[in-house]
Amino acid sequence: MSNLFPITVTVNGVVYQKEVEPRLLLSDFLRHTLGLTGTHVGCEHGVCGVCTVLFDGRPVRSCIMFAVQANGHKITTVEGLSKDMEHLHPLQEAFSEKHALQCGFCTPGFLMTLIAFLHENPHPTEEQIREAISGNICRCTGYQNIIEAVKLAAIKMNASRENVANELSFP
Amino acid sequence: MTTSYIGESVKRLEDARLLTGQALFVDDVHLPKMLEVAFLRSSYAHARIRKIDVSEALKKTGVVAVYTAQNLGDYWQAGPLLVSPPPIKRLTFHKKTQVILAKDKVRYVGEPIAAVVAENRYIAEDALNDIIVDFEPLPAVVDLEKALLPDAALIHEDLPSNLAAHVIQEKGNYFAIKDQADLIIKRDFSYDHGAAVAMENRAIVADWDSKGQQMTVWDTTQAPIPIMNGLAGMLGLSENQVRVIAPFLGGAFGPKIMMFYSEEMLIPWISKQLGRPIKWIEDRQENFLATTHERGQTHHAEMALTKEGKILGIHDVFLHDTGAYDPYGLTVPINSQCTLLGPYDVKNYYSEFSVIFTNKMIVTPYRGAGRPQGVFVMERLLDLAAKELHLTPSEIRSRNFILPEQFPYKNEIIYQDFAPLVYDSGNYAPAMEKALELIDYKKFVEEEQPKLRAEGKNIGIGVVSYVEGTGIGPYEGAKVTVGASGKVSVATGVGTQGQSHFTTFAQIVADVLKVNIHDVTLVTGDTFKMNWGCGTFASRGMVVAGNACYAAAMAVREKILKLASEILESSIENLELGDSKVCVKGMPEKKITLGELAVKANPLRGAVKPGTIPGLEAAAYFGPSTGATSNGVHAAIVEVNPKTLRVDILKYIVVHDCGKVINPMVVEGQIHGGVAQGIGNAYYEQLVYDKKGQLLTASLMDYLLPTSYDVPRKIITGHIETPSPLNPLGVKGTGEAGTIPAASLFVQAVENALDNPKLEIREVPMSPNRLFELLKES
């Protein structure tokens, strides 16, 4: 059982060197090995999108990846989105202003999906937003306010594009 | 600058924590020396257990213990009956509650049989494969209509049949008026099972501290205080030795208040046995198999009407599926029975139901809690009658609405809160008018629909109405404290699962104490901060706990003014409260801050007057005499793709009356989410059991939740405010209003879109394939 593999993973800019079992899920590695519990787990079969993190800047479902697959890669989690609760990312601000979260459990997954989406598509149409979030399930909001929040976030992020580019590194 | 917060769309105070990943959920609790549990669950719906062999599992490295019913000793027990049957004369009820671990027999797929405790979850799950259970399969009882046949297998062998309960309630005399009817509509209806599927699965962490003789349990429960009380009893501890914390919960929608789940009884006990913290996290498959769900009724109903479309009476006989056990009593079927009557003046009603044990997971309330089934029957009967009588859906409804002068309106039958069903207040016609106006009914039907139909489009409109009995008792409490910093803390016993309690309760307290809302912090769901209360359910948080917050804040306000009048040597009437201070009217310099008053209210030396209760603190409780009845009208325009039968909801209107609205943004959010769940319930989500009682839809690949593509393009809400006379804030509940009528509306609009006179949808959930079958039959 104790065939441990050494891995080096950069999470939110911090380099972690750990020894892990090959079967350890990336989601469990982030949550329980590193203590970054902002990434949540909803289904463990890659459907709900709750566990979405950025893997070298691209959204992936951390519940259907192994930690060893992240060896040598850069991960961004919700904890990496803003400095602290007083300095929210424009996307986080927009979610709050448009009441795009209720229980908030799925929210980190939406945020990570949308960070990458808005980076690729800074001026999205409503249809594009609908498609972008169609792989993330929210059971509380009915999505309407999430769509409104993305529209607002796009405006905010376009207004402060420089700051955002500095905060998050994309490949 | 102090403003008024009640009635404003105040941004949520809890958002920053949730948006940055800092909010604590149960699975985030990680304690030193913690062990993890995995459950071996029944793969059979109905079987005898001949033998369980755990010896191989115990040999596995990293496994610490394995528990079965046998080695629980005296702790093995059946859970409590959560809700006793209400005092209804013609009622029989057979109590059968779930056990901690199955002994001798399993009664549903997913029933826990053994618990493996190991160094981590991976090892615990490995060890499950090493447990050998010798089952003797028994015939499964799945079909409601066949469960009472003489040859049906008995789920509880000490009972004469699979009948769990039987209830008859009557108002007026249906049989006497039936002969006077111009029209009788008689049909069968069914409403199959659906699941709540909160995004967070259930989770429990228990930590027995033997040095402090203290049990701490983090639990994804909607009712932390009853869990504390129940655990204290089961574990032989005093209530002061048990602290239950329901931190942030990732949605709940009803099933997280099924006390006690087997796991809730077992995990704390294991922690006490082993002296180590124990964690169990439900996975998604377990959530489908072993978290309670709802719906599951078949109705045989008839409605007697005059030719003008006035309802003379209703006769309804239905079967309700309770699953393998009935720990939640009769709440769900009684809600169906009572809510069927809706906002209509029905003088004669005969309602009879039988509750049936089946080999499925236990049925307990899920958002709507029996009400959607009742509303479905009523609204479908009205739709059918309207067609016969050539009335529009809105005409037949409006002709039957209870009139404003008829309130309080007595329905005579007993409701889930044990009290006679009385609607406290309401004004139903304006809600209908507003909904028709917002959806532009006349223009759509007269101009747009004919044009679109000519273009070959299947486009239809629907309109339904409903009531929701909300805000039932018995009571909730709140404790409000002003600290030396001038900050205000509020503790309530209800748990929070996304309802925005941190904001809406703070709005109430901030208004009463005239402080900035950012100076008010909320504690919910921690029994060490508030140990009296019932829980979050039945759309009652704002009505019951909200009014308790109001009462406690008023009591603190009184203390503030009394103390300030002594210190400032001025009469109370001459004082002004605001901006976290008290000053003498017209003399702003003669003032004292709330923080300074809090220090004065808690002196360290000297003497206080006899009877003084220290601190600027007060606890208060609120218990309404009966529930407050909300109501509303939903309307929608849908387009059905004739090839795929995909339904696009182009417009969705909700006109809702939940009394005084504390935070419109939050109420609208509740409505949006409720509608989405109702749409899922209508067309996408279905728990499908095969003949052997195997759940065929136990993953999110098979059980389809609505995505951003499936919900209405836009929901437009219109509020009507008819304050409830039953509480000082005038509020009514709103949590379930979005869900209750959504399926009824959906099928009416789809029928209208397809414009096929022979198509009659009398079942939900529908699905594209089921709709295809119905269309072929018609």
Short mmCIF file of N, CA, C and O in Angstrom, two decimals, chain B residues 83-92 167-169 330 334 412-420:
data_model
loop_
_atom_site.label_atom_id
_atom_site.label_comp_id
_atom_site.label_asym_id
_atom_site.label_seq_id
_atom_site.Cartn_x
_atom_site.Cartn_y
_atom_site.Cartn_z
N VAL B 83 -42.14 12.81 13.75
CA VAL B 83 -43.42 13.54 13.80
C VAL B 83 -44.53 12.54 14.13
O VAL B 83 -44.78 11.62 13.37
N SER B 84 -45.18 12.75 15.26
CA SER B 84 -46.31 11.88 15.61
C SER B 84 -47.49 12.21 14.72
O SER B 84 -47.59 13.33 14.22
N PRO B 85 -48.41 11.27 14.55
CA PRO B 85 -49.58 11.58 13.73
C PRO B 85 -50.44 12.67 14.39
O PRO B 85 -50.57 12.70 15.61
N PRO B 86 -50.97 13.58 13.60
CA PRO B 86 -51.84 14.64 14.16
C PRO B 86 -53.14 14.04 14.72
O PRO B 86 -53.50 12.92 14.38
N PRO B 87 -53.82 14.81 15.56
CA PRO B 87 -55.06 14.31 16.18
C PRO B 87 -56.23 14.31 15.19
O PRO B 87 -57.09 15.19 15.24
N ILE B 88 -56.22 13.34 14.30
CA ILE B 88 -57.31 13.19 13.33
C ILE B 88 -58.13 11.98 13.77
O ILE B 88 -57.57 10.94 14.11
N LYS B 89 -59.44 12.13 13.76
CA LYS B 89 -60.30 11.05 14.29
C LYS B 89 -60.14 9.75 13.51
O LYS B 89 -59.90 8.69 14.07
N ARG B 90 -60.32 9.85 12.20
CA ARG B 90 -60.27 8.62 11.41
C ARG B 90 -58.84 8.40 10.92
O ARG B 90 -58.49 8.72 9.79
N LEU B 91 -58.01 7.90 11.81
CA LEU B 91 -56.60 7.73 11.50
C LEU B 91 -56.04 6.47 12.13
O LEU B 91 -56.28 6.20 13.31
N THR B 92 -55.33 5.68 11.34
CA THR B 92 -54.53 4.59 11.92
C THR B 92 -53.10 4.79 11.45
O THR B 92 -52.86 5.25 10.33
N VAL B 167 -55.87 7.37 6.56
CA VAL B 167 -56.45 8.60 7.09
C VAL B 167 -57.64 9.03 6.22
O VAL B 167 -57.57 8.98 4.99
N ILE B 168 -58.72 9.44 6.87
CA ILE B 168 -59.84 10.05 6.15
C ILE B 168 -60.10 11.42 6.77
O ILE B 168 -60.20 11.55 8.00
N GLN B 169 -60.17 12.44 5.94
CA GLN B 169 -60.58 13.77 6.41
C GLN B 169 -61.69 14.27 5.49
O GLN B 169 -61.66 14.05 4.28
N LEU B 330 -46.80 11.47 9.13
CA LEU B 330 -47.74 11.69 8.04
C LEU B 330 -47.62 13.08 7.41
O LEU B 330 -48.52 13.52 6.70
N ILE B 334 -50.32 14.39 4.50
CA ILE B 334 -51.28 15.38 5.04
C ILE B 334 -51.11 16.71 4.31
O ILE B 334 -52.09 17.40 4.03
N GLU B 412 -61.41 23.48 7.86
CA GLU B 412 -61.94 22.48 8.79
C GLU B 412 -61.03 21.27 9.02
O GLU B 412 -60.96 20.75 10.12
N ILE B 413 -60.35 20.80 7.98
CA ILE B 413 -59.51 19.62 8.18
C ILE B 413 -58.22 19.98 8.93
O ILE B 413 -57.85 21.15 9.02
N ILE B 414 -57.55 18.95 9.45
CA ILE B 414 -56.36 19.17 10.29
C ILE B 414 -55.11 19.20 9.41
O ILE B 414 -54.92 18.36 8.54
N TYR B 415 -54.23 20.17 9.68
CA TYR B 415 -53.01 20.35 8.89
C TYR B 415 -51.83 19.68 9.59
O TYR B 415 -51.95 19.17 10.69
N GLN B 416 -50.66 19.72 8.95
CA GLN B 416 -49.46 19.05 9.47
C GLN B 416 -49.01 19.59 10.83
O GLN B 416 -48.27 18.92 11.54
N ASP B 417 -49.43 20.82 11.16
CA ASP B 417 -49.02 21.38 12.45
C ASP B 417 -50.03 21.04 13.55
O ASP B 417 -50.03 21.66 14.61
N PHE B 418 -50.90 20.07 13.30
CA PHE B 418 -51.88 19.54 14.26
C PHE B 418 -53.07 20.48 14.48
O PHE B 418 -53.95 20.17 15.24
N ALA B 419 -53.04 21.64 13.84
CA ALA B 419 -54.12 22.61 14.04
C ALA B 419 -55.07 22.56 12.85
O ALA B 419 -54.67 22.17 11.75
N PRO B 420 -56.33 22.95 13.05
CA PRO B 420 -57.24 23.03 11.90
C PRO B 420 -56.67 23.97 10.84
O PRO B 420 -56.07 24.99 11.17
#
